[in-house]
PDB file of C-alpha atoms in Angstrom:
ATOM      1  CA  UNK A   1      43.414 -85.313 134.356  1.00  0.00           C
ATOM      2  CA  UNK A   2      40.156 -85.198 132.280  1.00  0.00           C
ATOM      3  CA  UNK A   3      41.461 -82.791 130.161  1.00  0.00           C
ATOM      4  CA  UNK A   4      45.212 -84.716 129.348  1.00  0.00           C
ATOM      5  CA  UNK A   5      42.988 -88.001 128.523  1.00  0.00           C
ATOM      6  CA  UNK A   6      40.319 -86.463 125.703  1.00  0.00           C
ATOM      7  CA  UNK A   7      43.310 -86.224 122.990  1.00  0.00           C
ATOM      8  CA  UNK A   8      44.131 -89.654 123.861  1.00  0.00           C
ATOM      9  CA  UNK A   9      40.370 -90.786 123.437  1.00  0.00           C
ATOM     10  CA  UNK A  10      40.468 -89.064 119.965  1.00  0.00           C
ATOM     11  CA  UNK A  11      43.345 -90.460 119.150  1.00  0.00           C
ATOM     12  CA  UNK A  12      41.794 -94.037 119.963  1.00  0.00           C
ATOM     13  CA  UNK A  13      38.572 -93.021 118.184  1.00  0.00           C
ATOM     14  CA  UNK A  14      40.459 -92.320 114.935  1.00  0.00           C
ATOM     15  CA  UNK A  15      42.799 -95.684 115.047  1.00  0.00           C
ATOM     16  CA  UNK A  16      39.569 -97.851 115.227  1.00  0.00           C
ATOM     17  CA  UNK A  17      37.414 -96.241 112.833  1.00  0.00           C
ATOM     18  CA  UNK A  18      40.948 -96.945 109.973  1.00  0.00           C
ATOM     19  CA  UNK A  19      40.770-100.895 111.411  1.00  0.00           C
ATOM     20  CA  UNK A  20      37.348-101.197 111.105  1.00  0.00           C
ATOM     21  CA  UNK A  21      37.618 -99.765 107.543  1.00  0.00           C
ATOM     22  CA  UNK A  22      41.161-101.790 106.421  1.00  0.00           C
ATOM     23  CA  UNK A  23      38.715-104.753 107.693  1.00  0.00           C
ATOM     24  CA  UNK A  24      35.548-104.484 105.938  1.00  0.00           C
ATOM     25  CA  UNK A  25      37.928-103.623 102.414  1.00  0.00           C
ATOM     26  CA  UNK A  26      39.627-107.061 103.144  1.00  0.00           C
ATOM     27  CA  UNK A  27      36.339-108.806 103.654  1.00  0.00           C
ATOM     28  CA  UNK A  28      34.781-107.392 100.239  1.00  0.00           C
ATOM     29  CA  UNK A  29      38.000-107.509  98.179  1.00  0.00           C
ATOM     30  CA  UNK A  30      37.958-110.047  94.913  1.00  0.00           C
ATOM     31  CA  UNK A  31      40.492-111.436  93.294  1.00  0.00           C
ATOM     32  CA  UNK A  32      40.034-110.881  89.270  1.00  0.00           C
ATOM     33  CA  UNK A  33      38.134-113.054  86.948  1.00  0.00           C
ATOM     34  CA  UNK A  34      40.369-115.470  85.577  1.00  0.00           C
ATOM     35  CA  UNK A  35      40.252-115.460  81.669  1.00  0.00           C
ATOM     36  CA  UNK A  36      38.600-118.315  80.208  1.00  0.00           C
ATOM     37  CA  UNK A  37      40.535-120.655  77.893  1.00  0.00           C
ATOM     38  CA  UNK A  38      39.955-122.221  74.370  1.00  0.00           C
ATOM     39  CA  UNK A  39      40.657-125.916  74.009  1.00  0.00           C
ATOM     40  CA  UNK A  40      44.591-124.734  73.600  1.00  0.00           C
ATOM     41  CA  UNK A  41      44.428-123.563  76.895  1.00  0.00           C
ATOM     42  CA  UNK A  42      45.554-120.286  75.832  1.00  0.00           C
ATOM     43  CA  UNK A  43      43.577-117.398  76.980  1.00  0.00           C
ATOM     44  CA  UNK A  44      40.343-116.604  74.798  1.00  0.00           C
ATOM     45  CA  UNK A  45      38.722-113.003  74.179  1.00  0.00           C
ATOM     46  CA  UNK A  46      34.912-113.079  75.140  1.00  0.00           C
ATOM     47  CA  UNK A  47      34.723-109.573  73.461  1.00  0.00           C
ATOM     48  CA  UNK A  48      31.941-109.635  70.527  1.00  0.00           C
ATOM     49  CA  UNK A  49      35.001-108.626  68.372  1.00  0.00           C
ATOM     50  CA  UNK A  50      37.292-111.433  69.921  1.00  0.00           C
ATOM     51  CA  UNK A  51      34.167-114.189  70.641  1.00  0.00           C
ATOM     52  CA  UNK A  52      34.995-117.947  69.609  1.00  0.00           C
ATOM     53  CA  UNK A  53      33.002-118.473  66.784  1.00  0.00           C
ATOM     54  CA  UNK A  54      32.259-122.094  64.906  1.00  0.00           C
ATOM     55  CA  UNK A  55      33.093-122.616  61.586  1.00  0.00           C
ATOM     56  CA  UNK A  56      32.783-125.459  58.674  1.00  0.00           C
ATOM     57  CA  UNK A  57      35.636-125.406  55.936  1.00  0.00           C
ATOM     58  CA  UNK A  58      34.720-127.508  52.838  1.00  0.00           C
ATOM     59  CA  UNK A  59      37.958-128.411  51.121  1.00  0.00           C
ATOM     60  CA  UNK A  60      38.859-130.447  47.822  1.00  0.00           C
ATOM     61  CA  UNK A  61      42.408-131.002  46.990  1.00  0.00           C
ATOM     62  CA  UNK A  62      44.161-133.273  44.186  1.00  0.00           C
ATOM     63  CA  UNK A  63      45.885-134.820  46.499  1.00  0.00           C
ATOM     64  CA  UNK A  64      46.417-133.821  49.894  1.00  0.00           C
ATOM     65  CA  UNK A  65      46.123-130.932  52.184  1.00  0.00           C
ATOM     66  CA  UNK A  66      46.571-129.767  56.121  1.00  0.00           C
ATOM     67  CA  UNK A  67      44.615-126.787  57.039  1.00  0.00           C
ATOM     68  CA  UNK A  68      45.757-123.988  59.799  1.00  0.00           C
ATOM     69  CA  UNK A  69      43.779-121.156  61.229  1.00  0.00           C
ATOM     70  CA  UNK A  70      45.680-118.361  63.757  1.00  0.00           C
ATOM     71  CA  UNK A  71      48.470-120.693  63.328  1.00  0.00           C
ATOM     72  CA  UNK A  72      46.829-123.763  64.562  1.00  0.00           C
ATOM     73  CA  UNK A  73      46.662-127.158  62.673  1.00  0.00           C
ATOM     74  CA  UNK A  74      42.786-127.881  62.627  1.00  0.00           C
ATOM     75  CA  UNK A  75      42.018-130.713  60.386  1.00  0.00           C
ATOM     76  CA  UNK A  76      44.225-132.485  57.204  1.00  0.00           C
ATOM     77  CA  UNK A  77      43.047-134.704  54.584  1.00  0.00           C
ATOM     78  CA  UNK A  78      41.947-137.794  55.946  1.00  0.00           C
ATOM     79  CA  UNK A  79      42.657-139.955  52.744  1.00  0.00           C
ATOM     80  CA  UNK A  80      46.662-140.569  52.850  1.00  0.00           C
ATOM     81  CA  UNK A  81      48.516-139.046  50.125  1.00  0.00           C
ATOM     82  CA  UNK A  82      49.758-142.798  48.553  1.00  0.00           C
ATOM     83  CA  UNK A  83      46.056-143.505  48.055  1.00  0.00           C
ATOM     84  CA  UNK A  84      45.818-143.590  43.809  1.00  0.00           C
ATOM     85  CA  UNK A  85      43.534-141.417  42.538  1.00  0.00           C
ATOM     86  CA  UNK A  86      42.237-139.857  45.530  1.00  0.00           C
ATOM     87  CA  UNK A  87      40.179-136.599  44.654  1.00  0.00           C
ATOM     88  CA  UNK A  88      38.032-136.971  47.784  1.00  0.00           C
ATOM     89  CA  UNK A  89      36.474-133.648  49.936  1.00  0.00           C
ATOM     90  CA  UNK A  90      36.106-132.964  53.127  1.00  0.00           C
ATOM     91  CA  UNK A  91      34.141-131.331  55.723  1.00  0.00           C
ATOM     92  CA  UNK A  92      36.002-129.614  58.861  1.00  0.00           C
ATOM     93  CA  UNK A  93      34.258-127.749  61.516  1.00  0.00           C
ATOM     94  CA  UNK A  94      36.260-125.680  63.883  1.00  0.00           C
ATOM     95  CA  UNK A  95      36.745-122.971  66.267  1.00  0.00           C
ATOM     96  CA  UNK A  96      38.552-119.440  66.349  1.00  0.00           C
ATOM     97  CA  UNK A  97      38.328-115.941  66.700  1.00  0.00           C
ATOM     98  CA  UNK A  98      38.846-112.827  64.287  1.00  0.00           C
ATOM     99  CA  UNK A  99      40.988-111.910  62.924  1.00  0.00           C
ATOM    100  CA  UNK A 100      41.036-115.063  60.713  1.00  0.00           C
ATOM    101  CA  UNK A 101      44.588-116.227  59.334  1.00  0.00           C
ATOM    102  CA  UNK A 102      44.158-119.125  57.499  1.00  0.00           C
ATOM    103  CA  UNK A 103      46.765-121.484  55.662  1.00  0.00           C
ATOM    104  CA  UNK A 104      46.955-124.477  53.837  1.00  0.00           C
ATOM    105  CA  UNK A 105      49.807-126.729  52.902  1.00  0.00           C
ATOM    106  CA  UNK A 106      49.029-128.288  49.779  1.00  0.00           C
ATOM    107  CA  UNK A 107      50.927-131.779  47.974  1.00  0.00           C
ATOM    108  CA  UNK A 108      50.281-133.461  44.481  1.00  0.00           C
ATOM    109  CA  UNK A 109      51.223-136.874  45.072  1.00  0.00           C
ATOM    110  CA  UNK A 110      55.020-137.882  44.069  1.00  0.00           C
ATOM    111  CA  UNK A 111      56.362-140.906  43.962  1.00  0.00           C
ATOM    112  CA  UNK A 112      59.811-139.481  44.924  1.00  0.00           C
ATOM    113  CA  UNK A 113      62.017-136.148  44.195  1.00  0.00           C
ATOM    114  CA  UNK A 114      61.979-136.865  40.550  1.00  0.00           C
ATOM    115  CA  UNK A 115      58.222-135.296  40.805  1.00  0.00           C
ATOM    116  CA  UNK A 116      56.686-138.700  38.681  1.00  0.00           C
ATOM    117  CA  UNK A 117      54.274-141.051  39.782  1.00  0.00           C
ATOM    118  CA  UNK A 118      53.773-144.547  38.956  1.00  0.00           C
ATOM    119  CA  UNK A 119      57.281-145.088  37.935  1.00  0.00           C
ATOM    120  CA  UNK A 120      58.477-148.261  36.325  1.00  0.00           C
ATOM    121  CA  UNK A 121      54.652-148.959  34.611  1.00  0.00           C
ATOM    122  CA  UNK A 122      52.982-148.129  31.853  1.00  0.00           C
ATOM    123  CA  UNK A 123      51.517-144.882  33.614  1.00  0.00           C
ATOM    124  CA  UNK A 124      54.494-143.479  35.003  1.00  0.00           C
ATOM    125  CA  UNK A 125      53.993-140.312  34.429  1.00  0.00           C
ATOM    126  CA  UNK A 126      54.176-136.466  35.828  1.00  0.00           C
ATOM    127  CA  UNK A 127      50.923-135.374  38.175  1.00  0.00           C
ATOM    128  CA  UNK A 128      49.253-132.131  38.311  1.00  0.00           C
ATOM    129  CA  UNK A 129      47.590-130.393  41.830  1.00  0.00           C
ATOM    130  CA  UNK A 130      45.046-128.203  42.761  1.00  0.00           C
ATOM    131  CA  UNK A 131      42.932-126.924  45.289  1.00  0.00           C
ATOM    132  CA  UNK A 132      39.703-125.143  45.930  1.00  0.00           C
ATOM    133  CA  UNK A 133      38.218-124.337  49.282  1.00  0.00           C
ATOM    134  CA  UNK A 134      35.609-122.249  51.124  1.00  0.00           C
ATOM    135  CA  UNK A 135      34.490-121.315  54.847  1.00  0.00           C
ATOM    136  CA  UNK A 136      31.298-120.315  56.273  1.00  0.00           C
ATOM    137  CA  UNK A 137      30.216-119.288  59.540  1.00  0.00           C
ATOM    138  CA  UNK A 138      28.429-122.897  60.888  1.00  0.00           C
ATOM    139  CA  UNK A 139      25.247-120.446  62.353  1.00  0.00           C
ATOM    140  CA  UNK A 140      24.465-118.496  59.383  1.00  0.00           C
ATOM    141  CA  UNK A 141      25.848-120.099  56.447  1.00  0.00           C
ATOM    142  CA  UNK A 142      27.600-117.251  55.140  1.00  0.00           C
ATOM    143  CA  UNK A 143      31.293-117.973  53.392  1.00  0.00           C
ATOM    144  CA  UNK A 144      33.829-115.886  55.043  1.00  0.00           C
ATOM    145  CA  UNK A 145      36.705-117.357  53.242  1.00  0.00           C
ATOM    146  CA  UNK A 146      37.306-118.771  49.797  1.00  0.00           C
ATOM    147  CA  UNK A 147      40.525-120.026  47.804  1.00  0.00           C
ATOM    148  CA  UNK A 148      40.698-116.985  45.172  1.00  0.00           C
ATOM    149  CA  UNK A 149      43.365-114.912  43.521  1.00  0.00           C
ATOM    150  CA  UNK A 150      44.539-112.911  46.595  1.00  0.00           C
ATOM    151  CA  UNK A 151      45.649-116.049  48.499  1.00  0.00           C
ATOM    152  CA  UNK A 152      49.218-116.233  48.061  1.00  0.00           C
ATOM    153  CA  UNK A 153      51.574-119.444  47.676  1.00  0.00           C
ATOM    154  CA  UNK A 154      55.446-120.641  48.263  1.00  0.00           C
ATOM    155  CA  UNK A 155      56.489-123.301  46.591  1.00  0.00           C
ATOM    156  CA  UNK A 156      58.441-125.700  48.439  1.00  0.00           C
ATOM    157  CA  UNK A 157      59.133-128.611  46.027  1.00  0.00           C
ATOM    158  CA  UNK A 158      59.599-128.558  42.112  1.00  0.00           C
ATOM    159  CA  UNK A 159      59.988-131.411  39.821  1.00  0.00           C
ATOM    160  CA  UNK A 160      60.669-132.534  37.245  1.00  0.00           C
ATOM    161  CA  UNK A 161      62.292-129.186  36.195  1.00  0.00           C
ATOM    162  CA  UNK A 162      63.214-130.927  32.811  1.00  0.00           C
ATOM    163  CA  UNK A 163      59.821-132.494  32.194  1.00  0.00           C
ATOM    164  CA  UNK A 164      61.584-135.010  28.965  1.00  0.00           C
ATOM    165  CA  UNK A 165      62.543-137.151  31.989  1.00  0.00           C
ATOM    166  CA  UNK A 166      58.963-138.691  32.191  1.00  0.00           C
ATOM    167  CA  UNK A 167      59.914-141.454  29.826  1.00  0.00           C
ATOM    168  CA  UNK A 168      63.125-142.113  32.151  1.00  0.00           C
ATOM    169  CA  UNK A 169      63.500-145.489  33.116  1.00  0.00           C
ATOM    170  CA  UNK A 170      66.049-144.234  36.134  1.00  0.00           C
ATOM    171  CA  UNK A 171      63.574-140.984  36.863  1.00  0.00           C
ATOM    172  CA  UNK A 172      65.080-140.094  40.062  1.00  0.00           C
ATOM    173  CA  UNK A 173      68.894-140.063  38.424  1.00  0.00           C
ATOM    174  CA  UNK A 174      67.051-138.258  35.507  1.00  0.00           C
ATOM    175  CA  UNK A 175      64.777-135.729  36.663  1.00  0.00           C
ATOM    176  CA  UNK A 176      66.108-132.582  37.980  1.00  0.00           C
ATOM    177  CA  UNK A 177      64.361-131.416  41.074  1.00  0.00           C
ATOM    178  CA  UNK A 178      64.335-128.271  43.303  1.00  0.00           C
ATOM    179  CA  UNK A 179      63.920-128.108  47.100  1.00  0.00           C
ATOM    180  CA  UNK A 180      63.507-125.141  49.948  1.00  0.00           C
ATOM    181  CA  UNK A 181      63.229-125.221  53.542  1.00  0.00           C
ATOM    182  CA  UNK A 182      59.915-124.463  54.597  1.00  0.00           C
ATOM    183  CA  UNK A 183      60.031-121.149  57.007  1.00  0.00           C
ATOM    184  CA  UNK A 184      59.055-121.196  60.429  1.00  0.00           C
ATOM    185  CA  UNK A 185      55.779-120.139  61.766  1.00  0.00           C
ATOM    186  CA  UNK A 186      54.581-119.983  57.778  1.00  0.00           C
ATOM    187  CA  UNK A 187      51.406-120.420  59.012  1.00  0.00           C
ATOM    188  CA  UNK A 188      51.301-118.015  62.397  1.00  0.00           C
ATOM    189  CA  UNK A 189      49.174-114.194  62.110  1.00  0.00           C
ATOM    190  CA  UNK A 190      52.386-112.702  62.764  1.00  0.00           C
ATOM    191  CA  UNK A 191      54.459-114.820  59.395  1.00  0.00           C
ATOM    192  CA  UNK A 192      54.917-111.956  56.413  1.00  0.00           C
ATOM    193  CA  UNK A 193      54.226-113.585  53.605  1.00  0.00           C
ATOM    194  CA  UNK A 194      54.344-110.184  51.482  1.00  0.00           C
ATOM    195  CA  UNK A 195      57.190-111.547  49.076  1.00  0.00           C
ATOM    196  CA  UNK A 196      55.188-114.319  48.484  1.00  0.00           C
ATOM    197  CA  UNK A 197      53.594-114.302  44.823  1.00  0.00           C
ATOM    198  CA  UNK A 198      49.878-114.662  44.443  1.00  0.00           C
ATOM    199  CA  UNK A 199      48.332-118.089  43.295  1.00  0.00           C
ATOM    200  CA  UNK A 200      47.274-118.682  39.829  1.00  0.00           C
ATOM    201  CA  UNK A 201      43.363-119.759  39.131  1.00  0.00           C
ATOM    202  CA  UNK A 202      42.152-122.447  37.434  1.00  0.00           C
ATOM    203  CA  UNK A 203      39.108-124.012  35.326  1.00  0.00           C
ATOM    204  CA  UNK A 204      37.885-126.774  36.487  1.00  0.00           C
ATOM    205  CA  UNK A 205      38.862-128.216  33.032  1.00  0.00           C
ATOM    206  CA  UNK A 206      42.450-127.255  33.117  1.00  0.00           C
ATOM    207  CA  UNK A 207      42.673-129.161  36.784  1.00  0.00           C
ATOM    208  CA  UNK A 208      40.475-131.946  36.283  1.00  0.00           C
ATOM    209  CA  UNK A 209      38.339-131.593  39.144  1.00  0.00           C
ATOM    210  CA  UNK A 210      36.040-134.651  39.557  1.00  0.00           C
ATOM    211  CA  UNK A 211      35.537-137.052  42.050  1.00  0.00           C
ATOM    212  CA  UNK A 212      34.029-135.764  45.337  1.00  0.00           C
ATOM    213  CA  UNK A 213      34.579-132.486  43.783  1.00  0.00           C
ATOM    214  CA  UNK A 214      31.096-132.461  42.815  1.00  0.00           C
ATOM    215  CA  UNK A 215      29.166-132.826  45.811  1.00  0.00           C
ATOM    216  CA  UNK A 216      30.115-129.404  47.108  1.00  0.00           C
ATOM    217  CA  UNK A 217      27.741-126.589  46.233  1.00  0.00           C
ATOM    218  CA  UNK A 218      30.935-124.275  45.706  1.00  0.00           C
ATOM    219  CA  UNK A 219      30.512-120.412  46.344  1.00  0.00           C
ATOM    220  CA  UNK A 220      30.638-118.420  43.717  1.00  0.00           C
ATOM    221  CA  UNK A 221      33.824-116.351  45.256  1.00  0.00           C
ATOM    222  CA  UNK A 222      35.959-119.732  45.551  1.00  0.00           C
ATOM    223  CA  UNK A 223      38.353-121.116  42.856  1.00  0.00           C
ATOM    224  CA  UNK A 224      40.594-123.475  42.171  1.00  0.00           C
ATOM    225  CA  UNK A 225      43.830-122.508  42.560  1.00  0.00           C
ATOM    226  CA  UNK A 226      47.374-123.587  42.522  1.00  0.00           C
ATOM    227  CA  UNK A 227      50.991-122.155  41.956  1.00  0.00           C
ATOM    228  CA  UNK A 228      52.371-121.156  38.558  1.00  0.00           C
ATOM    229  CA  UNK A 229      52.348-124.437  37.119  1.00  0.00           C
ATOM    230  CA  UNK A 230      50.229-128.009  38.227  1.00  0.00           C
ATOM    231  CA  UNK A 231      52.240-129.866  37.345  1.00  0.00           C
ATOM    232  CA  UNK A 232      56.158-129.359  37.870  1.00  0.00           C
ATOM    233  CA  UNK A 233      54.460-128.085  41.330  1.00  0.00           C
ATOM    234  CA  UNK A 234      54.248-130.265  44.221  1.00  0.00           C
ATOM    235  CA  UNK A 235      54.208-128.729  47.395  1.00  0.00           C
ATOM    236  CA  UNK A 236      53.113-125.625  48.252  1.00  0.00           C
ATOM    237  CA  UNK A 237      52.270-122.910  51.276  1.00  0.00           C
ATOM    238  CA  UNK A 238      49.358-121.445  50.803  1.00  0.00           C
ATOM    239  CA  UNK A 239      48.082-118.177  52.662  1.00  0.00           C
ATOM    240  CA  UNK A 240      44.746-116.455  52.423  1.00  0.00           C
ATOM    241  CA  UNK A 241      44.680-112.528  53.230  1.00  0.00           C
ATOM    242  CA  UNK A 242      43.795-111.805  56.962  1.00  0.00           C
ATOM    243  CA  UNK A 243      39.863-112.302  57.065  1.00  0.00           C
ATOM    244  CA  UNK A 244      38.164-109.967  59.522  1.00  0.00           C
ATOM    245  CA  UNK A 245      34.716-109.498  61.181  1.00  0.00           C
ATOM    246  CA  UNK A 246      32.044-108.527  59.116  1.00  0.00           C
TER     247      UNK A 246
END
């Protein structure tokens, strides 16, 4: 009989040694790390490639801009468009990770599609844009970004394509005007903008940059820029090449 029960002992042996085992992996198992999140709530790369890093935009626009990074809307002109002569700046601090793709929609103030302001008074006339902008890393200071030749444009609304019609005194029967729709996800990483035509720079002259214009010390790398022409147009897409690490 001893001999017929050893196997069986081994056989015992071997079965408790596996459970003791499956038992002590159970006890020690984790489950993963769950990502962390931006204030999207979409998952955010801790990587020092990927890190969420702080930045401060400085942006002057005659008249009105929104500002997108990765496809995000992160901070717009807070003087409304209607607002006569507005040439103010402003100052907006942020968060995102490189690869930077940033994107500004840019409008000169019109009264309506006949691309004239101040209809019906003595200063009806036709408006001109433009916009200059730089970013900079909030720790160090250093501009990572700046409105320059390479940024390129759409432009979504032009008027007055026959530019006699300023004296009009029925401007928006008058004044021819042109119109596209403005493309989806213009402003995500993943839009190709490679059809789009490169903005045209200006002189501060040729603008008219004043106002709050002048109480930005403006990197030497940033311009004013606009589309072909400041003043037949009125709304434009703006898109800076993809800025990376450095």
């Amino acid at each position: 009989m001893a001999s017929l029960n050893r196997p069986r002992a081994v056989v015992f042996a071997v079965c408790f040694v596996m459970l003791a085992l499956a038992a002590c992996s159970s006890s020690t198992s984790r489950l993963p790390a769950k990502a962390p999140t931006s204030n999207t709530g979409l998952p955010t790369s801790t990587s020092v490639s990927g890190a969420p890093t702080k930045f401060v935009a400085d942006i002057w626009g005659d008249n009105w801009f929104a500002l997108y990074v990765n496809g995000k809307l992160v901070g717009e002109d807070s003087v409304p468009i209607t607002t006569q002569r507005s040439f103010n700046k402003e100052r907006i601090t942020f968060t995102a990770t490189y690869p930077l793709t940033v994107a500004v929609l840019a409008k000169d103030y019109i009264q309506d599609a006949s691309g004239l302001e101040y209809i019906g008074t003595p200063q009806q006339q036709i408006g001109d844009g433009g916009l200059i902008a730089q970013i900079s890393d909030e720790a160090t200071g250093r501009v990572v970004a700046a409105t320059n030749a390479k940024w390129r444009t759409l432009v979504v609304q032009r008027a007055p394509l026959n530019p006699s019609c300023v004296a009009s005194a029925k401007p928006i029967t008058d004044c021819e005007h042109e119109s596209i729709a403005t493309p989806a996800e213009w402003a995500a990483p993943s839009f190709d903008d490679a059809s789009w035509p490169n903005v045209n720079v200006y002189t501060v002259e040729q603008v008219g940059a004043h106002g709050d214009y002048t109480m930005v010390t403006w990197d030497p790398s940033a311009s004013l820029i606009w589309g072909s022409d400041l003043k037949m147009e009125n709304v434009l897409l703006m898109r800076a090449p993809t800025i990376a690490r450095s």
